Amino acid sequence: MHCLLNILNKNYQIQDVYSAKLSTGEKVKFEDADSTRVRLGGRFSYAVNERLTPYAGLAWEHEFDGKAKARTNGYDIDAPKLKGDTGIAEFGLVLKPAATSPLSLDLGVQGYAGRREGVTGNLRVQYEF
């Protein structure tokens, strides 16, 4: 049995400028996007055997004042408000082909509710030397 408590995780993210062309032919220019978040949470995992370890986690995340800007045809597009709180739940499995294998496979899913909403999944293959 293993319990990991992530007391404080601060994330500062900057996205560079880029452009895209819509199917209507209009060009949209996305300006810099800044985001500062803090996350508090934990993960619980339990090794069922030497090859299978399921895990579950819960976290709370606060976005202080994320800003994303875009323009089209010389006009500003209303920026989404990113400030607020989000609850995050995750569930997953870590699988190993053999107990002594340096190879593992992590399959997980995360659900978001609050300011950010949705579901994401991940697949990670890891080889330890």
CSV table of C-alpha atoms in Angstrom, one decimal:
chain,number,residue,atom,x,y,z
A,1,MET,CA,0.0,0.0,0.0
A,2,HIS,CA,1.3,3.4,-0.9
A,3,CYS,CA,-0.1,6.9,-0.3
A,4,LEU,CA,1.4,10.0,-1.9
A,5,LEU,CA,0.3,13.4,-0.6
A,6,ASN,CA,1.1,16.2,-3.0
A,7,ILE,CA,0.8,19.2,-0.7
A,8,LEU,CA,1.7,22.0,-3.1
A,9,ASN,CA,2.3,21.9,-6.8
A,10,LYS,CA,2.7,25.4,-8.4
A,11,ASN,CA,2.5,25.5,-12.2
A,12,TYR,CA,3.3,28.5,-14.3
A,13,GLN,CA,2.7,28.0,-18.0
A,14,ILE,CA,3.3,30.3,-21.0
A,15,GLN,CA,2.0,29.5,-24.4
A,16,ASP,CA,3.6,31.2,-27.4
A,17,VAL,CA,1.9,33.0,-30.2
A,18,TYR,CA,0.5,31.0,-33.1
A,19,SER,CA,-2.0,31.3,-35.9
A,20,ALA,CA,-4.6,29.0,-37.4
A,21,LYS,CA,-6.9,29.1,-40.4
A,22,LEU,CA,-10.5,28.3,-40.0
A,23,SER,CA,-12.5,26.2,-42.5
A,24,THR,CA,-14.2,29.5,-43.5
A,25,GLY,CA,-10.8,30.8,-44.6
A,26,GLU,CA,-10.5,33.3,-41.7
A,27,LYS,CA,-7.2,33.5,-39.9
A,28,VAL,CA,-7.1,33.5,-36.1
A,29,LYS,CA,-4.0,34.7,-34.2
A,30,PHE,CA,-3.7,33.4,-30.7
A,31,GLU,CA,-1.6,35.6,-28.4
A,32,ASP,CA,0.5,34.6,-25.5
A,33,ALA,CA,-1.4,32.7,-22.8
A,34,ASP,CA,-0.3,32.8,-19.2
A,35,SER,CA,-1.5,30.6,-16.4
A,36,THR,CA,-0.6,30.3,-12.7
A,37,ARG,CA,-2.1,27.4,-10.8
A,38,VAL,CA,-1.7,25.7,-7.5
A,39,ARG,CA,-2.7,22.1,-6.8
A,40,LEU,CA,-3.3,20.3,-3.5
A,41,GLY,CA,-4.1,16.6,-3.6
A,42,GLY,CA,-3.0,13.0,-3.1
A,43,ARG,CA,-2.9,9.6,-4.7
A,44,PHE,CA,-3.4,6.2,-3.1
A,45,SER,CA,-2.0,3.0,-4.7
A,46,TYR,CA,-2.1,-0.6,-3.7
A,47,ALA,CA,0.0,-3.4,-5.2
A,48,VAL,CA,-2.4,-6.3,-5.8
A,49,ASN,CA,0.6,-8.4,-6.8
A,50,GLU,CA,4.0,-7.8,-8.3
A,51,ARG,CA,2.5,-7.1,-11.8
A,52,LEU,CA,-0.7,-5.0,-11.0
A,53,THR,CA,-1.0,-1.8,-9.1
A,54,PRO,CA,-4.3,0.2,-9.3
A,55,TYR,CA,-4.4,3.8,-8.1
A,56,ALA,CA,-6.9,6.5,-7.3
A,57,GLY,CA,-6.4,10.2,-6.5
A,58,LEU,CA,-8.2,13.4,-5.7
A,59,ALA,CA,-7.0,17.0,-6.0
A,60,TRP,CA,-8.2,20.6,-5.8
A,61,GLU,CA,-6.7,23.1,-8.2
A,62,HIS,CA,-6.9,26.9,-8.2
A,63,GLU,CA,-6.2,29.0,-11.2
A,64,PHE,CA,-5.2,32.5,-10.1
A,65,ASP,CA,-5.8,34.5,-13.2
A,66,GLY,CA,-5.2,32.7,-16.4
A,67,LYS,CA,-5.4,34.8,-19.6
A,68,ALA,CA,-5.8,33.7,-23.1
A,69,LYS,CA,-6.2,36.2,-26.0
A,70,ALA,CA,-6.9,35.9,-29.7
A,71,ARG,CA,-7.6,38.2,-32.7
A,72,THR,CA,-9.3,37.7,-36.1
A,73,ASN,CA,-9.7,40.3,-38.8
A,74,GLY,CA,-8.0,42.9,-36.6
A,75,TYR,CA,-10.6,42.5,-33.8
A,76,ASP,CA,-10.1,41.0,-30.3
A,77,ILE,CA,-12.0,37.8,-29.5
A,78,ASP,CA,-13.5,37.7,-26.0
A,79,ALA,CA,-11.0,36.0,-23.8
A,80,PRO,CA,-12.2,33.0,-21.6
A,81,LYS,CA,-12.1,33.5,-17.9
A,82,LEU,CA,-9.8,30.8,-16.5
A,83,LYS,CA,-9.8,32.0,-12.8
A,84,GLY,CA,-11.4,29.6,-10.4
A,85,ASP,CA,-11.4,26.2,-8.7
A,86,THR,CA,-11.4,22.7,-10.2
A,87,GLY,CA,-11.8,19.3,-8.6
A,88,ILE,CA,-9.8,16.5,-10.1
A,89,ALA,CA,-10.3,12.7,-9.7
A,90,GLU,CA,-8.1,10.1,-11.2
A,91,PHE,CA,-8.1,6.3,-11.5
A,92,GLY,CA,-5.7,4.0,-13.2
A,93,LEU,CA,-3.6,0.8,-13.4
A,94,VAL,CA,0.1,0.2,-13.6
A,95,LEU,CA,0.9,-3.1,-15.3
A,96,LYS,CA,4.1,-5.0,-15.6
A,97,PRO,CA,4.6,-8.0,-18.0
A,98,ALA,CA,6.7,-9.8,-15.4
A,99,ALA,CA,7.5,-9.1,-11.7
A,100,THR,CA,11.2,-8.3,-12.5
A,101,SER,CA,10.6,-6.5,-15.8
A,102,PRO,CA,11.9,-3.0,-16.1
A,103,LEU,CA,9.0,-2.3,-18.5
A,104,SER,CA,5.7,-1.0,-17.2
A,105,LEU,CA,2.4,0.4,-18.7
A,106,ASP,CA,0.3,3.0,-17.0
A,107,LEU,CA,-3.3,3.4,-18.1
A,108,GLY,CA,-5.2,6.2,-16.4
A,109,VAL,CA,-8.2,8.5,-16.7
A,110,GLN,CA,-8.8,11.9,-15.1
A,111,GLY,CA,-12.1,13.7,-14.6
A,112,TYR,CA,-12.4,17.5,-14.0
A,113,ALA,CA,-15.3,19.4,-12.5
A,114,GLY,CA,-15.5,23.1,-11.7
A,115,ARG,CA,-13.8,25.9,-13.8
A,116,ARG,CA,-12.3,23.2,-16.0
A,117,GLU,CA,-14.6,20.4,-17.0
A,118,GLY,CA,-14.0,17.2,-18.9
A,119,VAL,CA,-12.3,13.9,-19.0
A,120,THR,CA,-8.8,13.0,-20.2
A,121,GLY,CA,-6.9,9.7,-20.5
A,122,ASN,CA,-3.3,8.7,-20.5
A,123,LEU,CA,-1.2,5.9,-21.6
A,124,ARG,CA,2.5,5.8,-20.5
A,125,VAL,CA,5.1,3.2,-21.4
A,126,GLN,CA,8.1,3.3,-19.0
A,127,TYR,CA,11.4,1.5,-19.1
A,128,GLU,CA,13.7,1.7,-16.1
A,129,PHE,CA,17.4,1.2,-16.4
